[in-house]
Amino acid sequence: MKKKTGLFLIIIILGSCAYFKKPSFPVEQLHYPDSLHVVLRSDWGWKPLTGTIPEHRIKRITIHHGGVDFNRDEDPVQYIRHLQDWSRAKKNWIDIPYHFMIDLDGRIYEARPINYPGDTNTTYNPRGHALICVMGNYEHQIINRKQLTAVVDLCAYLAEHFHVPPSQIKGHKDYAETLCPGKNLYLYIRNGYIQNKVKEILNRENKNHQKRQ
Ligand SMILES: [Zn+2]
């Protein structure tokens, strides 16, 4: 009789552990070419999702800026960790609102998993958008060469992977009433520089691919 009660208790305990086990939500992990230096979520201390929203499919790429000055003496990893905590605690979002962050040296950091739509304080619907955010305020900071190259290379990778036409690479202000991504960065979207560079990369890769076949 005692043995049976013990067994019964063990089953109850194991059952309740399974019940209280934290749920895990699917995260689509992209595989980047060696030429694209991406700091993975696992390398900067990303905290796993604690909630979820319906997933989406990427159809366009939208460029943002952080909207606050970002200076040389600031640590980009601290900034991203803080942004994640703030997004969850203050905004009740599942994660950082953007899928990628780019720092002053053009380093790219993975942020919100790409299979979930981003979030916004403005009025557009970010479903279907891959969101790239350049840290800093480009209404008055100047975008540097390394950052611009990182934006182009990341856009080219995403455009190829998700079959996004370069014409669907735009800035936040193309969809909503905002200064984002700041005039000094938006300049390169408005004059077609980023879209044209992406086209060049995709054409070059297509030609290389045809040669190999
Ligand atoms: Zn924005």
Coordinates of N, CA and C and ligand atoms in Angstrom, one line a residue:
M1 N 0.8 -1.2 0.0 CA 0.0 0.0 0.0 C 0.9 1.3 0.0
K2 N 1.9 1.2 0.9 CA 2.8 2.4 1.0 C 3.6 2.6 -0.3
K3 N 4.0 1.5 -0.9 CA 4.8 1.6 -2.2 C 3.9 2.3 -3.2
K4 N 2.7 1.9 -3.3 CA 1.7 2.4 -4.3 C 1.5 3.9 -4.1
T5 N 1.4 4.4 -2.8 CA 1.2 5.8 -2.5 C 2.4 6.6 -3.0
G6 N 3.7 6.0 -2.7 CA 4.9 6.7 -3.1 C 4.9 6.9 -4.7
L7 N 4.6 5.8 -5.4 CA 4.6 5.9 -6.8 C 3.6 6.9 -7.3
F8 N 2.5 6.9 -6.7 CA 1.4 7.9 -7.0 C 1.9 9.3 -6.9
L9 N 2.6 9.5 -5.7 CA 3.2 10.9 -5.5 C 4.2 11.3 -6.5
I10 N 5.1 10.3 -6.9 CA 6.1 10.7 -7.9 C 5.4 11.0 -9.2
I11 N 4.4 10.3 -9.6 CA 3.7 10.6 -10.8 C 3.0 12.0 -10.8
I12 N 2.5 12.3 -9.6 CA 1.9 13.7 -9.5 C 2.9 14.8 -9.6
I13 N 4.1 14.6 -9.0 CA 5.2 15.6 -9.0 C 5.7 15.7 -10.4
L14 N 6.0 14.6 -11.1 CA 6.5 14.7 -12.5 C 5.4 15.4 -13.4
G15 N 4.2 15.0 -13.2 CA 3.1 15.6 -14.0 C 3.0 17.1 -13.8
S16 N 3.2 17.6 -12.5 CA 3.1 19.0 -12.3 C 4.3 19.8 -12.8
C17 N 5.5 19.1 -12.8 CA 6.7 19.7 -13.4 C 6.5 20.0 -14.9
A18 N 5.9 19.0 -15.6 CA 5.6 19.1 -17.0 C 4.6 20.2 -17.2
Y19 N 3.7 20.4 -16.3 CA 2.6 21.4 -16.5 C 3.2 22.8 -16.4
F20 N 4.2 22.9 -15.4 CA 4.8 24.3 -15.2 C 6.0 24.6 -16.0
K21 N 6.4 23.6 -16.9 CA 7.6 23.8 -17.7 C 7.3 25.0 -18.6
K22 N 8.3 25.9 -18.8 CA 8.1 27.1 -19.6 C 7.8 26.7 -21.0
P23 N 6.9 27.3 -21.7 CA 6.7 27.0 -23.1 C 7.8 27.6 -23.9
S24 N 8.2 26.9 -25.1 CA 9.2 27.5 -25.9 C 8.5 27.8 -27.3
F25 N 8.8 28.9 -27.9 CA 8.2 29.3 -29.1 C 9.1 29.1 -30.3
P26 N 8.6 28.7 -31.5 CA 9.5 28.5 -32.6 C 10.3 29.7 -33.0
V27 N 11.6 29.5 -33.2 CA 12.5 30.6 -33.7 C 13.1 30.2 -35.0
E28 N 12.9 30.9 -36.1 CA 13.5 30.6 -37.4 C 14.9 31.1 -37.4
Q29 N 15.8 30.2 -37.5 CA 17.3 30.6 -37.5 C 17.8 30.7 -38.9
L30 N 18.2 31.9 -39.3 CA 18.7 32.1 -40.6 C 20.2 31.6 -40.7
H31 N 20.6 31.2 -41.8 CA 22.0 30.8 -42.0 C 22.7 31.8 -42.9
Y32 N 23.6 32.6 -42.4 CA 24.2 33.7 -43.1 C 25.4 33.3 -43.9
P33 N 25.7 33.9 -45.0 CA 27.0 33.6 -45.7 C 28.1 34.1 -44.9
D34 N 29.3 33.6 -45.1 CA 30.5 34.0 -44.3 C 30.8 35.5 -44.4
S35 N 30.5 36.0 -45.6 CA 30.8 37.4 -45.9 C 30.0 38.4 -45.1
L36 N 28.8 37.9 -44.6 CA 28.0 38.8 -43.8 C 28.2 38.5 -42.3
H37 N 28.9 39.4 -41.6 CA 29.2 39.2 -40.2 C 28.1 39.5 -39.3
V38 N 27.4 38.5 -38.8 CA 26.2 38.8 -38.0 C 26.5 38.2 -36.6
V39 N 26.2 39.1 -35.6 CA 26.3 38.6 -34.2 C 25.0 37.9 -33.9
L40 N 25.1 36.7 -33.6 CA 23.9 35.9 -33.4 C 23.3 36.2 -32.0
R41 N 22.0 35.9 -31.9 CA 21.3 36.2 -30.6 C 22.0 35.5 -29.5
S42 N 22.5 34.2 -29.8 CA 23.1 33.5 -28.7 C 24.4 34.1 -28.3
D43 N 25.0 35.0 -29.1 CA 26.3 35.7 -28.8 C 26.1 37.0 -28.0
W44 N 24.9 37.5 -28.0 CA 24.8 38.8 -27.2 C 23.9 38.8 -26.0
G45 N 23.5 37.6 -25.7 CA 22.7 37.4 -24.4 C 21.2 37.7 -24.6
W46 N 20.7 37.4 -25.8 CA 19.3 37.5 -26.0 C 18.5 36.5 -25.1
K47 N 17.4 37.0 -24.5 CA 16.6 36.2 -23.6 C 15.5 35.6 -24.4
P48 N 15.3 34.3 -24.3 CA 14.3 33.6 -25.1 C 12.9 34.2 -25.0
L49 N 12.0 34.0 -26.0 CA 10.7 34.6 -26.0 C 9.9 34.0 -24.8
T50 N 9.1 34.9 -24.2 CA 8.2 34.4 -23.2 C 6.7 34.5 -23.6
G51 N 6.5 35.0 -24.8 CA 5.1 35.1 -25.3 C 5.2 35.0 -26.8
T52 N 4.1 34.9 -27.5 CA 4.1 34.8 -28.9 C 3.0 35.6 -29.6
I53 N 3.2 35.8 -30.9 CA 2.1 36.4 -31.7 C 2.1 35.6 -33.0
P54 N 1.0 35.8 -33.9 CA 1.0 35.0 -35.1 C 2.2 35.3 -36.0
E55 N 2.7 34.2 -36.6 CA 3.9 34.4 -37.5 C 3.5 35.0 -38.8
H56 N 4.6 35.4 -39.6 CA 4.3 36.0 -40.9 C 5.3 35.6 -42.0
R57 N 5.1 36.0 -43.2 CA 6.1 35.7 -44.3 C 6.6 37.1 -44.8
I58 N 7.9 37.1 -44.9 CA 8.6 38.4 -45.4 C 8.3 38.7 -46.8
K59 N 7.8 39.9 -47.1 CA 7.5 40.4 -48.4 C 8.2 41.7 -48.8
R60 N 8.7 42.4 -47.7 CA 9.3 43.7 -48.0 C 10.4 43.9 -46.9
I61 N 11.2 44.9 -47.1 CA 12.3 45.2 -46.1 C 12.2 46.7 -45.8
T62 N 12.2 47.0 -44.5 CA 12.0 48.4 -44.1 C 13.1 48.8 -43.1
I63 N 13.7 50.0 -43.5 CA 14.8 50.5 -42.7 C 14.4 51.6 -41.7
H64 N 15.0 51.5 -40.5 CA 14.7 52.4 -39.4 C 16.0 52.9 -38.8
H65 N 15.9 54.0 -38.0 CA 17.0 54.3 -37.1 C 16.5 54.2 -35.7
G66 N 17.4 54.2 -34.7 CA 17.0 54.1 -33.3 C 16.3 55.4 -32.9
G67 N 16.6 56.5 -33.4 CA 15.9 57.8 -33.1 C 16.5 58.5 -31.9
V68 N 17.5 57.9 -31.3 CA 18.2 58.5 -30.2 C 19.7 58.5 -30.5
D69 N 20.4 59.5 -30.1 CA 21.9 59.6 -30.5 C 22.6 58.4 -29.9
F70 N 23.5 57.9 -30.7 CA 24.3 56.7 -30.3 C 25.7 57.1 -30.5
N71 N 26.5 57.1 -29.4 CA 27.9 57.7 -29.5 C 28.9 56.5 -29.3
R72 N 30.1 56.9 -29.7 CA 31.3 55.9 -29.7 C 31.5 55.3 -28.3
D73 N 31.2 56.1 -27.2 CA 31.5 55.5 -25.9 C 30.4 54.6 -25.4
E74 N 29.4 54.4 -26.2 CA 28.3 53.5 -25.7 C 28.5 52.1 -26.2
D75 N 28.1 51.1 -25.4 CA 28.3 49.7 -25.7 C 27.1 49.2 -26.5
P76 N 27.2 48.8 -27.7 CA 26.0 48.4 -28.5 C 25.3 47.2 -27.9
V77 N 26.1 46.3 -27.3 CA 25.4 45.1 -26.7 C 24.6 45.5 -25.5
Q78 N 25.1 46.4 -24.7 CA 24.3 46.9 -23.5 C 23.0 47.6 -24.1
Y79 N 23.2 48.3 -25.1 CA 22.0 49.0 -25.7 C 20.9 48.0 -26.2
I80 N 21.4 47.0 -26.8 CA 20.4 46.0 -27.4 C 19.7 45.2 -26.2
R81 N 20.5 44.9 -25.2 CA 20.0 44.1 -24.1 C 18.9 45.0 -23.4
H82 N 19.3 46.3 -23.2 CA 18.4 47.2 -22.6 C 17.1 47.4 -23.4
L83 N 17.3 47.5 -24.7 CA 16.1 47.6 -25.6 C 15.2 46.4 -25.5
Q84 N 15.8 45.2 -25.4 CA 14.9 44.0 -25.2 C 14.1 44.1 -23.9
D85 N 14.8 44.4 -22.8 CA 14.1 44.5 -21.5 C 13.0 45.5 -21.5
W86 N 13.3 46.7 -22.1 CA 12.4 47.8 -22.2 C 11.1 47.4 -23.1
S87 N 11.4 46.7 -24.2 CA 10.3 46.3 -25.1 C 9.3 45.4 -24.4
R88 N 9.9 44.5 -23.6 CA 9.0 43.5 -22.9 C 8.3 44.1 -21.7
A89 N 9.1 44.9 -20.9 CA 8.6 45.4 -19.6 C 7.6 46.6 -19.8
K90 N 8.1 47.5 -20.7 CA 7.3 48.8 -20.8 C 6.3 48.7 -21.9
K91 N 6.6 48.0 -23.0 CA 5.7 48.0 -24.2 C 4.8 46.7 -24.3
N92 N 5.2 45.7 -23.5 CA 4.5 44.5 -23.6 C 4.6 43.8 -25.0
W93 N 5.7 44.1 -25.7 CA 6.0 43.4 -27.0 C 6.7 42.1 -26.7
I94 N 6.7 41.2 -27.6 CA 7.3 39.9 -27.4 C 8.9 40.1 -27.4
D95 N 9.4 41.1 -28.0 CA 10.8 41.3 -28.2 C 11.2 42.7 -28.7
I96 N 12.4 42.9 -28.9 CA 12.9 44.1 -29.6 C 12.0 44.3 -30.9
P97 N 11.6 45.5 -31.2 CA 10.7 45.7 -32.3 C 11.3 45.4 -33.7
Y98 N 12.6 45.3 -33.8 CA 13.3 45.1 -35.1 C 13.9 43.7 -35.2
H99 N 14.1 43.3 -36.4 CA 14.7 42.0 -36.6 C 16.2 42.0 -36.6
F100 N 16.8 43.2 -37.0 CA 18.2 43.4 -37.0 C 18.6 44.8 -36.5
M101 N 19.7 44.8 -35.8 CA 20.3 46.1 -35.4 C 21.7 46.3 -36.0
I102 N 22.0 47.5 -36.3 CA 23.4 47.7 -36.9 C 24.0 48.8 -36.1
D103 N 25.3 48.6 -35.6 CA 26.0 49.6 -34.8 C 26.8 50.5 -35.6
L104 N 27.6 51.4 -34.9 CA 28.4 52.4 -35.6 C 29.5 51.8 -36.5
D105 N 30.0 50.6 -36.1 CA 31.0 49.9 -36.9 C 30.4 49.0 -38.0
G106 N 29.1 49.1 -38.2 CA 28.5 48.3 -39.2 C 28.3 46.8 -38.8
R107 N 28.5 46.5 -37.5 CA 28.2 45.1 -37.1 C 26.7 44.9 -37.0
I108 N 26.3 43.8 -37.5 CA 24.9 43.4 -37.6 C 24.5 42.5 -36.4
Y109 N 23.5 42.8 -35.7 CA 23.0 41.9 -34.6 C 21.7 41.4 -34.9
E110 N 21.5 40.1 -34.7 CA 20.1 39.5 -34.8 C 19.3 40.0 -33.6
A111 N 18.1 40.3 -33.9 CA 17.2 40.8 -32.7 C 15.9 39.9 -32.7
R112 N 14.8 40.5 -33.0 CA 13.5 39.6 -32.9 C 13.6 38.5 -34.0
P113 N 13.3 37.3 -33.7 CA 13.3 36.3 -34.7 C 12.4 36.7 -35.9
I114 N 13.0 36.4 -37.1 CA 12.4 36.9 -38.4 C 11.0 36.4 -38.7
N115 N 10.6 35.2 -38.0 CA 9.3 34.6 -38.3 C 8.2 35.3 -37.6
Y116 N 8.5 36.3 -36.7 CA 7.4 37.1 -36.1 C 7.5 38.6 -36.6
P117 N 6.3 39.2 -36.9 CA 6.3 40.6 -37.3 C 6.8 41.5 -36.2
G118 N 7.4 42.6 -36.6 CA 7.9 43.6 -35.6 C 6.8 44.4 -35.0
D119 N 7.2 45.4 -34.2 CA 6.3 46.3 -33.5 C 6.6 47.7 -33.9
T120 N 5.7 48.6 -33.6 CA 5.9 50.0 -33.9 C 5.1 50.9 -33.0
N121 N 5.6 52.1 -32.8 CA 4.9 53.1 -32.0 C 4.0 54.0 -33.0
T122 N 4.2 53.7 -34.3 CA 3.5 54.5 -35.3 C 2.3 53.7 -35.9
T123 N 1.8 54.1 -37.0 CA 0.5 53.6 -37.5 C 0.5 52.5 -38.5
Y124 N 1.7 52.2 -39.1 CA 1.7 51.2 -40.1 C 1.6 49.8 -39.6
N125 N 1.3 48.8 -40.4 CA 1.2 47.4 -40.0 C 2.5 46.7 -40.4
P126 N 3.3 46.3 -39.4 CA 4.6 45.7 -39.8 C 4.6 44.3 -40.2
R127 N 3.4 43.7 -40.3 CA 3.4 42.3 -40.8 C 3.9 42.2 -42.2
G128 N 4.8 41.2 -42.5 CA 5.4 41.0 -43.8 C 6.6 41.9 -44.0
H129 N 7.0 42.7 -43.1 CA 8.2 43.5 -43.2 C 9.4 42.9 -42.4
A130 N 10.5 42.9 -43.1 CA 11.8 42.6 -42.3 C 12.3 43.9 -41.9
L131 N 12.5 44.1 -40.6 CA 12.8 45.4 -40.0 C 14.3 45.5 -39.6
I132 N 15.0 46.5 -40.2 CA 16.4 46.7 -39.9 C 16.5 48.1 -39.3
C133 N 17.2 48.1 -38.1 CA 17.4 49.4 -37.4 C 18.8 49.8 -37.3
V134 N 19.2 51.0 -37.7 CA 20.6 51.5 -37.5 C 20.6 52.3 -36.3
M135 N 21.4 51.9 -35.3 CA 21.5 52.6 -34.0 C 22.0 54.0 -34.2
G136 N 21.3 55.0 -33.6 CA 21.6 56.4 -33.7 C 20.5 57.2 -34.2
N137 N 20.7 58.5 -34.4 CA 19.6 59.4 -34.9 C 20.2 60.1 -36.2
Y138 N 19.7 59.6 -37.3 CA 20.2 60.1 -38.6 C 19.5 61.3 -39.1
E139 N 18.7 61.9 -38.3 CA 18.2 63.2 -38.6 C 19.3 64.2 -38.5
H140 N 20.3 63.9 -37.6 CA 21.5 64.8 -37.5 C 22.8 64.1 -37.4
Q141 N 22.8 62.8 -37.0 CA 24.1 62.0 -37.1 C 24.3 61.7 -38.6
I142 N 25.6 61.4 -39.0 CA 25.9 61.1 -40.4 C 26.1 59.6 -40.4
I143 N 25.5 58.9 -41.4 CA 25.7 57.5 -41.6 C 27.1 57.3 -42.2
N144 N 27.9 56.3 -41.7 CA 29.2 56.1 -42.2 C 29.2 55.0 -43.2
R145 N 30.4 54.9 -43.9 CA 30.5 53.9 -45.0 C 30.3 52.5 -44.5
K146 N 30.8 52.1 -43.4 CA 30.7 50.7 -42.9 C 29.2 50.4 -42.6
Q147 N 28.5 51.4 -42.0 CA 27.0 51.2 -41.7 C 26.2 51.0 -43.0
L148 N 26.6 51.8 -44.0 CA 25.8 51.8 -45.3 C 26.1 50.5 -46.0
T149 N 27.3 50.0 -45.9 CA 27.7 48.7 -46.5 C 26.9 47.6 -45.8
A150 N 26.8 47.7 -44.5 CA 26.1 46.6 -43.7 C 24.6 46.6 -44.1
V151 N 24.0 47.8 -44.3 CA 22.6 47.9 -44.7 C 22.4 47.3 -46.0
V152 N 23.3 47.6 -47.0 CA 23.2 47.1 -48.4 C 23.3 45.5 -48.3
D153 N 24.4 45.1 -47.7 CA 24.7 43.6 -47.7 C 23.6 42.8 -47.0
L154 N 23.0 43.4 -45.9 CA 22.0 42.7 -45.2 C 20.7 42.7 -46.0
C155 N 20.4 43.8 -46.7 CA 19.2 43.9 -47.5 C 19.3 42.9 -48.7
A156 N 20.6 42.8 -49.3 CA 20.8 41.9 -50.4 C 20.5 40.4 -49.9
Y157 N 21.1 40.1 -48.8 CA 20.9 38.7 -48.3 C 19.4 38.4 -48.0
L158 N 18.7 39.4 -47.4 CA 17.3 39.2 -47.1 C 16.4 39.1 -48.4
A159 N 16.8 40.0 -49.3 CA 16.0 40.1 -50.6 C 16.2 38.7 -51.3
E160 N 17.4 38.2 -51.3 CA 17.6 36.9 -52.0 C 16.9 35.8 -51.3
H161 N 17.0 35.7 -50.0 CA 16.5 34.6 -49.2 C 14.9 34.6 -49.2
F162 N 14.3 35.8 -49.1 CA 12.8 35.9 -49.0 C 12.2 36.3 -50.4
H163 N 13.0 36.4 -51.4 CA 12.5 36.8 -52.8 C 11.8 38.1 -52.7
V164 N 12.4 39.1 -52.1 CA 11.9 40.5 -52.0 C 12.5 41.3 -53.1
P165 N 11.6 41.9 -54.0 CA 12.2 42.7 -55.1 C 12.8 44.0 -54.5
P166 N 13.9 44.4 -55.0 CA 14.6 45.6 -54.5 C 13.7 46.8 -54.4
S167 N 12.6 46.9 -55.2 CA 11.7 48.0 -55.2 C 10.9 48.0 -53.8
Q168 N 10.9 46.9 -53.2 CA 10.2 46.8 -51.9 C 11.1 47.1 -50.7
I169 N 12.3 47.6 -50.9 CA 13.2 48.1 -49.8 C 12.8 49.6 -49.7
K170 N 12.3 49.9 -48.5 CA 11.9 51.3 -48.2 C 12.3 51.7 -46.8
G171 N 11.9 53.0 -46.5 CA 12.2 53.5 -45.2 C 10.9 53.6 -44.4
H172 N 11.0 53.6 -43.1 CA 9.8 53.7 -42.2 C 8.9 54.9 -42.7
K173 N 9.5 56.0 -43.0 CA 8.6 57.2 -43.4 C 7.8 57.0 -44.7
D174 N 8.1 56.0 -45.4 CA 7.3 55.7 -46.6 C 6.0 55.1 -46.2
Y175 N 5.8 54.6 -45.0 CA 4.6 54.0 -44.5 C 3.9 54.7 -43.4
A176 N 4.5 55.6 -42.7 CA 3.9 56.3 -41.6 C 4.4 57.7 -41.4
E177 N 3.7 58.5 -40.6 CA 4.1 59.9 -40.3 C 5.2 59.8 -39.3
T178 N 6.4 59.9 -39.7 CA 7.6 59.8 -38.8 C 8.8 60.4 -39.5
L179 N 9.8 60.8 -38.8 CA 11.1 61.2 -39.4 C 12.0 60.0 -39.6
C180 N 11.7 58.9 -39.1 CA 12.5 57.6 -39.2 C 12.6 57.2 -40.6
P181 N 13.8 56.9 -41.2 CA 15.0 56.6 -40.5 C 16.0 57.9 -40.4
G182 N 15.4 59.1 -40.5 CA 16.3 60.2 -40.4 C 16.8 60.6 -41.8
K183 N 16.8 61.9 -42.1 CA 17.1 62.4 -43.5 C 18.4 61.9 -44.0
N184 N 19.4 61.8 -43.1 CA 20.8 61.5 -43.6 C 20.9 60.0 -44.0
L185 N 20.0 59.2 -43.5 CA 19.9 57.8 -44.0 C 18.9 57.6 -45.1
Y186 N 17.8 58.3 -44.9 CA 16.7 58.2 -45.9 C 17.1 58.6 -47.3
L187 N 18.1 59.5 -47.3 CA 18.7 60.0 -48.6 C 19.1 58.8 -49.5
Y188 N 19.7 57.8 -48.9 CA 20.2 56.7 -49.7 C 19.1 55.7 -50.1
I189 N 17.9 55.9 -49.5 CA 16.7 55.1 -50.0 C 16.0 55.9 -51.0
R190 N 15.8 57.2 -50.8 CA 15.1 58.0 -51.7 C 15.8 58.1 -53.1
N191 N 17.1 58.2 -53.1 CA 17.8 58.3 -54.4 C 18.1 56.9 -55.0
G192 N 17.7 55.9 -54.4 CA 17.8 54.5 -55.0 C 19.2 53.9 -54.8
Y193 N 20.1 54.5 -54.0 CA 21.4 54.0 -53.9 C 21.4 52.6 -53.3
I194 N 20.6 52.4 -52.2 CA 20.6 51.1 -51.5 C 19.9 50.0 -52.5
Q195 N 18.8 50.4 -53.1 CA 18.1 49.4 -53.9 C 19.0 49.0 -55.1
N196 N 19.7 50.0 -55.7 CA 20.6 49.7 -56.9 C 21.8 48.9 -56.5
K197 N 22.3 49.1 -55.3 CA 23.5 48.3 -54.9 C 23.0 46.8 -54.6
V198 N 21.8 46.7 -54.1 CA 21.2 45.4 -53.9 C 21.0 44.7 -55.2
K199 N 20.5 45.4 -56.2 CA 20.3 44.8 -57.5 C 21.6 44.3 -58.1
E200 N 22.6 45.2 -58.0 CA 24.0 44.8 -58.5 C 24.4 43.5 -57.8
I201 N 24.3 43.4 -56.5 CA 24.7 42.1 -55.8 C 23.9 40.9 -56.3
L202 N 22.6 41.1 -56.4 CA 21.7 40.0 -56.8 C 22.1 39.5 -58.2
N203 N 22.3 40.5 -59.1 CA 22.7 40.2 -60.5 C 24.0 39.4 -60.5
R204 N 25.0 39.9 -59.7 CA 26.3 39.3 -59.7 C 26.2 37.8 -59.2
E205 N 25.3 37.6 -58.2 CA 25.2 36.3 -57.6 C 24.5 35.4 -58.6
N206 N 23.5 35.9 -59.3 CA 22.8 35.1 -60.3 C 23.7 34.7 -61.4
K207 N 24.6 35.6 -61.8 CA 25.6 35.2 -62.9 C 26.5 34.1 -62.4
N208 N 27.0 34.3 -61.2 CA 27.9 33.3 -60.6 C 27.2 32.0 -60.5
H209 N 25.9 32.0 -60.1 CA 25.2 30.8 -60.0 C 25.0 30.1 -61.3
Q210 N 24.7 30.9 -62.4 CA 24.6 30.3 -63.8 C 25.9 29.7 -64.2
K211 N 27.0 30.4 -63.9 CA 28.3 29.9 -64.4 C 28.6 28.5 -63.8
R212 N 28.2 28.4 -62.5 CA 28.4 27.1 -61.8 C 27.6 26.0 -62.3
Q213 N 26.4 26.3 -63.0 CA 25.5 25.2 -63.4 C 26.0 24.6 -64.7
Ligands
ZN1 ZN 11.2 53.5 -37.6

